[in-house]
PDB file of C-alpha atoms in Angstrom:
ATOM      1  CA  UNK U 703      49.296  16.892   5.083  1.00  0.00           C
ATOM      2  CA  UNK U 704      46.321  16.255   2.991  1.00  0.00           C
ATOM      3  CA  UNK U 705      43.411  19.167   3.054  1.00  0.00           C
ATOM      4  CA  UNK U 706      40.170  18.445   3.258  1.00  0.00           C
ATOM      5  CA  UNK U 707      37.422  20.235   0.547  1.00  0.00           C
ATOM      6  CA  UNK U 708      34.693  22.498   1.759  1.00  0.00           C
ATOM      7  CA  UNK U 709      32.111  19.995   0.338  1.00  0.00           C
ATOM      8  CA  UNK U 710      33.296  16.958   2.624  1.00  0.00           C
ATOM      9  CA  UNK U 711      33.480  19.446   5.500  1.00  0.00           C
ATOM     10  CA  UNK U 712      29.915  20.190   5.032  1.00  0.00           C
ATOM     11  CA  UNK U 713      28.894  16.407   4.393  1.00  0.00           C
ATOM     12  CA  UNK U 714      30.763  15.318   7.557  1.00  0.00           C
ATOM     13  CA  UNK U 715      29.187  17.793   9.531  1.00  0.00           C
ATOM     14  CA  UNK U 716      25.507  17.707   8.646  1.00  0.00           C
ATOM     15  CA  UNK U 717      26.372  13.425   9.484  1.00  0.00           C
ATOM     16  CA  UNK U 718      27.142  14.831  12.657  1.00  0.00           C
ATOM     17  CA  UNK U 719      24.174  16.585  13.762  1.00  0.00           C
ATOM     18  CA  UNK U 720      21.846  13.886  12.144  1.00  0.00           C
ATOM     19  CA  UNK U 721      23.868  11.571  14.568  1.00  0.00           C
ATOM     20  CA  UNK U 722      23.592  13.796  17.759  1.00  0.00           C
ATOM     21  CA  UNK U 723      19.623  14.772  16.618  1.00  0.00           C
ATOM     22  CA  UNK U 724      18.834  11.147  16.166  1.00  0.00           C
ATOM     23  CA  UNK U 725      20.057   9.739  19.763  1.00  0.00           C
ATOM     24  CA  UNK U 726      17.985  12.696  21.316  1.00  0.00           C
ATOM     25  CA  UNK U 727      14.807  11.638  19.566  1.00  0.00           C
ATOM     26  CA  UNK U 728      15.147   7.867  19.536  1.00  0.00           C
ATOM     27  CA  UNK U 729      11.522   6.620  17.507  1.00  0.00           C
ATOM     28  CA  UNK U 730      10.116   3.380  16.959  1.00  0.00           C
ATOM     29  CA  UNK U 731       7.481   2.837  14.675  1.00  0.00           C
ATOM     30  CA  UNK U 732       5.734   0.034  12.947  1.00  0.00           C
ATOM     31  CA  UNK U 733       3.185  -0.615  10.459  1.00  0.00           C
ATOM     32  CA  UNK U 734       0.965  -2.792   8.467  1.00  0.00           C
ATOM     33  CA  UNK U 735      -0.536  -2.646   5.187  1.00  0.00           C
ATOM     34  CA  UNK U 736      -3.358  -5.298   4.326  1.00  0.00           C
ATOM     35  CA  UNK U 737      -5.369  -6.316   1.122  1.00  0.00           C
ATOM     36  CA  UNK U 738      -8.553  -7.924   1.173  1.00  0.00           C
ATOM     37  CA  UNK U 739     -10.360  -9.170  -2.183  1.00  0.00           C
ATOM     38  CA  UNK U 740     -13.035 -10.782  -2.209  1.00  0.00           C
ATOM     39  CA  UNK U 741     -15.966 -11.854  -5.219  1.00  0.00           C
ATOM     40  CA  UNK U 742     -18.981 -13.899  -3.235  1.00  0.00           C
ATOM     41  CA  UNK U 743     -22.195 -15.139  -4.823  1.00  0.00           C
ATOM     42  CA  UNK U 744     -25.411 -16.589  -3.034  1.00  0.00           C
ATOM     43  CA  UNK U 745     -27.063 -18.018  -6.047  1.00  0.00           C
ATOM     44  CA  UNK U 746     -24.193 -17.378  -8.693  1.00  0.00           C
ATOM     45  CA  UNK U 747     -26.741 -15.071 -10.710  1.00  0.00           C
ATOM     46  CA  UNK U 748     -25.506 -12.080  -8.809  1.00  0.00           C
ATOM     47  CA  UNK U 749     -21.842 -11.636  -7.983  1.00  0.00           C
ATOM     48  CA  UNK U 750     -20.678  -9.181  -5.713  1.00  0.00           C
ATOM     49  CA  UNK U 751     -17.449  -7.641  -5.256  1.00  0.00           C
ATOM     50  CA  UNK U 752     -15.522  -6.551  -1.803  1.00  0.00           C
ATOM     51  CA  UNK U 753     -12.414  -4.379  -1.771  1.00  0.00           C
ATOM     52  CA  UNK U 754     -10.502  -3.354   1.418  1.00  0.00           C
ATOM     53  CA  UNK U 755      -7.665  -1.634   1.465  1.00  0.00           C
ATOM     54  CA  UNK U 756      -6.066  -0.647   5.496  1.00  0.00           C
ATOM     55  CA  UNK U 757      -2.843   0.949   6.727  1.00  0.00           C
ATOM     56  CA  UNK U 758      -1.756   0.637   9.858  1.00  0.00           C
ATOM     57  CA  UNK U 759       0.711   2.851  11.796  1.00  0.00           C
ATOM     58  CA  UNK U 760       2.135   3.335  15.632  1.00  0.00           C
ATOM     59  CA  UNK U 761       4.673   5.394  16.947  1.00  0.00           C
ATOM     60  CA  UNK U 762       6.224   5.843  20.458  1.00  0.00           C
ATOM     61  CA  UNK U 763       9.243   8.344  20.938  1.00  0.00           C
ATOM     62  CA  UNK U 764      11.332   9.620  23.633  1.00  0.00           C
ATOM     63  CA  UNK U 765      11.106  13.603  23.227  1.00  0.00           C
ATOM     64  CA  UNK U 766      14.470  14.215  23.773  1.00  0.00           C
ATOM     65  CA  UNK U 767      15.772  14.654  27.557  1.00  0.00           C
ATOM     66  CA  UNK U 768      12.553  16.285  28.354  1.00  0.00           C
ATOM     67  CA  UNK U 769      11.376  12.941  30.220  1.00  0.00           C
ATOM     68  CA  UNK U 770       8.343  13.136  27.743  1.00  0.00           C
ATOM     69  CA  UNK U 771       7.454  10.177  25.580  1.00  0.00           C
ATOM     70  CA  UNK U 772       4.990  10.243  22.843  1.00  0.00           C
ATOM     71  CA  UNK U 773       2.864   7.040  21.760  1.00  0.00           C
ATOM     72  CA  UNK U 774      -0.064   7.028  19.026  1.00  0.00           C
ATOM     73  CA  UNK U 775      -1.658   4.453  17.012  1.00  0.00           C
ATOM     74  CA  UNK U 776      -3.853   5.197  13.653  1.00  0.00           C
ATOM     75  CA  UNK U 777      -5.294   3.423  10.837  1.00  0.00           C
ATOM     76  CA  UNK U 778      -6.629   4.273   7.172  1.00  0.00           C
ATOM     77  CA  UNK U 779      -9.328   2.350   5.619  1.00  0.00           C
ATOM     78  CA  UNK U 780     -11.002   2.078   2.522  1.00  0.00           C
ATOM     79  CA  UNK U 781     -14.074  -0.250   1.529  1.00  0.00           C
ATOM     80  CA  UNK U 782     -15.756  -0.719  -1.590  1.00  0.00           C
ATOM     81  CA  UNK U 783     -18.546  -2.816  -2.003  1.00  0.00           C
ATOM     82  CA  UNK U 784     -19.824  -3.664  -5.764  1.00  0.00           C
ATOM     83  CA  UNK U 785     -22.662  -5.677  -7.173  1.00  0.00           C
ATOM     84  CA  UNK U 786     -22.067  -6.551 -10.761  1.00  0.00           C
ATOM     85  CA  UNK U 787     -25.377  -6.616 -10.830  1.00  0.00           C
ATOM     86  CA  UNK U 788     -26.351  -3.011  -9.899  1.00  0.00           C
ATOM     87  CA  UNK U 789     -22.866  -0.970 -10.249  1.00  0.00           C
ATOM     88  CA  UNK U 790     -25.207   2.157  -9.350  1.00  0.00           C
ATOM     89  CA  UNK U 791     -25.825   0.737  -5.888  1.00  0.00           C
ATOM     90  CA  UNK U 792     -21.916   0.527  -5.149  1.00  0.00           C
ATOM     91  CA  UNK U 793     -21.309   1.431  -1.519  1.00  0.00           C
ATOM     92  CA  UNK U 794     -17.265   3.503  -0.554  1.00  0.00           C
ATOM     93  CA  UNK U 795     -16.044   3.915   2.721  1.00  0.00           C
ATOM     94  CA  UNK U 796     -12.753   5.944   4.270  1.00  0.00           C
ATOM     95  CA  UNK U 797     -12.195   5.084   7.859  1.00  0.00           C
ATOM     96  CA  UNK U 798      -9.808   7.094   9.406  1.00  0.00           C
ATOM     97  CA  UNK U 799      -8.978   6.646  12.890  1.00  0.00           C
ATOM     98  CA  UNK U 800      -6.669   7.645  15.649  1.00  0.00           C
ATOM     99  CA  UNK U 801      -7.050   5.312  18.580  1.00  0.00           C
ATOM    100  CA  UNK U 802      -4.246   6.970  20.776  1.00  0.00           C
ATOM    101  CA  UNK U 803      -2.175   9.943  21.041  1.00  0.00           C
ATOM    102  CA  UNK U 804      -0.589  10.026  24.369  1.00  0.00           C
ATOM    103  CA  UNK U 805       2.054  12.174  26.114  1.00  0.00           C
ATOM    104  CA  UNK U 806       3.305  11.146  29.356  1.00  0.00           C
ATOM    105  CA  UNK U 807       6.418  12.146  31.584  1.00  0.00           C
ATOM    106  CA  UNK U 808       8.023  11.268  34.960  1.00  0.00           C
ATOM    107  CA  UNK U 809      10.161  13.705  36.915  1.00  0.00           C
ATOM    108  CA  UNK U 810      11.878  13.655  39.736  1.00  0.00           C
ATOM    109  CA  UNK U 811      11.601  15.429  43.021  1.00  0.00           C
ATOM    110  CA  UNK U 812      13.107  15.725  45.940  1.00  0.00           C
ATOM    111  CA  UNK U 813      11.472  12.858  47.868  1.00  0.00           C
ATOM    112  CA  UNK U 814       9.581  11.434  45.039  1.00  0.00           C
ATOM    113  CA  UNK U 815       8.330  11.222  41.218  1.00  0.00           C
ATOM    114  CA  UNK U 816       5.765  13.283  39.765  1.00  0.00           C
ATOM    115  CA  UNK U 817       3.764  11.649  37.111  1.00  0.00           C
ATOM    116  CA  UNK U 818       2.136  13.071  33.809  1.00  0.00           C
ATOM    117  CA  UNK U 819       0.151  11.378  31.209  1.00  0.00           C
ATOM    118  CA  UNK U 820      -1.965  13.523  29.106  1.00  0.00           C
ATOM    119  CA  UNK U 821      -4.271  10.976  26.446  1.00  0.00           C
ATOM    120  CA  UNK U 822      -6.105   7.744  25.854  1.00  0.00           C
ATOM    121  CA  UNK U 823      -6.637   5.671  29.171  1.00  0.00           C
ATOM    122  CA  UNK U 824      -8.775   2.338  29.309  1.00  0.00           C
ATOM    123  CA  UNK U 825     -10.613   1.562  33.088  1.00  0.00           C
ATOM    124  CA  UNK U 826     -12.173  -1.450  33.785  1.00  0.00           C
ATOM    125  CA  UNK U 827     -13.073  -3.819  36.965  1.00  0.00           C
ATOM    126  CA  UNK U 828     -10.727  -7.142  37.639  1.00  0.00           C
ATOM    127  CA  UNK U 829     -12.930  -9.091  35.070  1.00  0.00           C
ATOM    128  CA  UNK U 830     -13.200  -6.757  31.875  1.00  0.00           C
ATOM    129  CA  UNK U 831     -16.706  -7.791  31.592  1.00  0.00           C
ATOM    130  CA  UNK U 832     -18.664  -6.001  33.833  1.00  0.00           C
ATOM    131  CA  UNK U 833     -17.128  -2.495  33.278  1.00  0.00           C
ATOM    132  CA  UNK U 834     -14.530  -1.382  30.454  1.00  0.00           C
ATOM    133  CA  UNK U 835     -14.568   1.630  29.260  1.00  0.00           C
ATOM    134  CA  UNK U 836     -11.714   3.878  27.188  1.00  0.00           C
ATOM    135  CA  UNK U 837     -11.741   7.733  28.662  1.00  0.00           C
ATOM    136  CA  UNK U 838      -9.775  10.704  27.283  1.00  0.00           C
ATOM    137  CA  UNK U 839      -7.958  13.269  30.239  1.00  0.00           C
ATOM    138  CA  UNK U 840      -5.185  13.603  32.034  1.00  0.00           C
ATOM    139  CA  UNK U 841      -3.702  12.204  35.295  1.00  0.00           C
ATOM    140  CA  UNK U 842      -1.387  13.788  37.565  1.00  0.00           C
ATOM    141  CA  UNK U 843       0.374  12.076  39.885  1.00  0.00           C
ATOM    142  CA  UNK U 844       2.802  11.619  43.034  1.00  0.00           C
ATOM    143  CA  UNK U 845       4.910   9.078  44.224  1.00  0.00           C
ATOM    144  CA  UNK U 846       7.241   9.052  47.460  1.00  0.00           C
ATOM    145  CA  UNK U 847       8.248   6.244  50.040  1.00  0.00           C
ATOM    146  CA  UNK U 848       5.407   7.755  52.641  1.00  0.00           C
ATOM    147  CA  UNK U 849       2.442   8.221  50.313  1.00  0.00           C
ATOM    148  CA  UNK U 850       1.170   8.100  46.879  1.00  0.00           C
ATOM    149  CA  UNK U 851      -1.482  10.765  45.704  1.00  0.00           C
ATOM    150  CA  UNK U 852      -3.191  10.560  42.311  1.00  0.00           C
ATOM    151  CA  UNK U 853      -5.158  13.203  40.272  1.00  0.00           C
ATOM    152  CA  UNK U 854      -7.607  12.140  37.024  1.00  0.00           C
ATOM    153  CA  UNK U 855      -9.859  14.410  35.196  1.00  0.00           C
ATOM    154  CA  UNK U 856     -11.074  12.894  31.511  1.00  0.00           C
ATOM    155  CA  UNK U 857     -14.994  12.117  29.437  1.00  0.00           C
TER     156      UNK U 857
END
């Protein structure tokens, strides 16, 4: 019979528990990174230069068997605007931005689900152009067969 070394022990069992972490915390995540160069002129005596650079990232996870799930969007930006003609009157702007961090869970109860979602929510009337609005709280809620009760507090 053919021993195994202490080193492939170790090897094989840190694979294991990145295997057993990783289906608890299952993530999905995207991103996109975008370029923007532009040199303009009105009366090609004066050029001006426009730099963007962006990043942008979004995550949603299931918190292990918790019932919690995390989502959140954010974005980097940087803008530089030059005039050849005046480098002195160059204009650089960072953007940095987190449009949503939520947290939200379902449990079961007895004779029903109670709701959590803790974050970014966005209201509006059947339209979307009378009323929209995007409000930062929480809401609580309950759900059985008989009746369904619901509990918001945000700004």
């Amino acid at each position: 019979m053919k021993k195994i070394s202490f080193t492939k022990k170790i090897i094989c069992a840190a694979a294991s528990c990145i295997l057993f972490a990783s289906s608890l915390c299952a993530v999905t995540w995207s991103g996109v990174i975008d370029d923007n160069t532009k040199l303009s002129t009105s009366d090609f005596s004066a050029f001006n230069l426009y730099q963007s650079n962006g990043i942008y990232l979004s995550l949603n996870s299931k918190l292990g068997d918790s019932g919690l799930r995390l989502a959140s969007e954010c974005s980097y930006k940087y803008k530089a605007n030059i005039p050849f003609s005046s480098i002195e009157s160059s204009t650089f702007t960072n953007i940095v931005d987190l449009s949503l961090l939520k947290l939200s869970g379902t449990w079961a109860l007895s004779g029903g689900a109670i709701s959590m979602n803790l974050g970014r929510f966005s209201y509006s009337d059947l339209s979307g152009v009378i009323f929209t609005q995007n409000s930062d709280g929480v809401y609580v809620s309950y759900d059985s067969m008989k009746m369904s009760a619901g509990f918001y507090a945000g700004y």
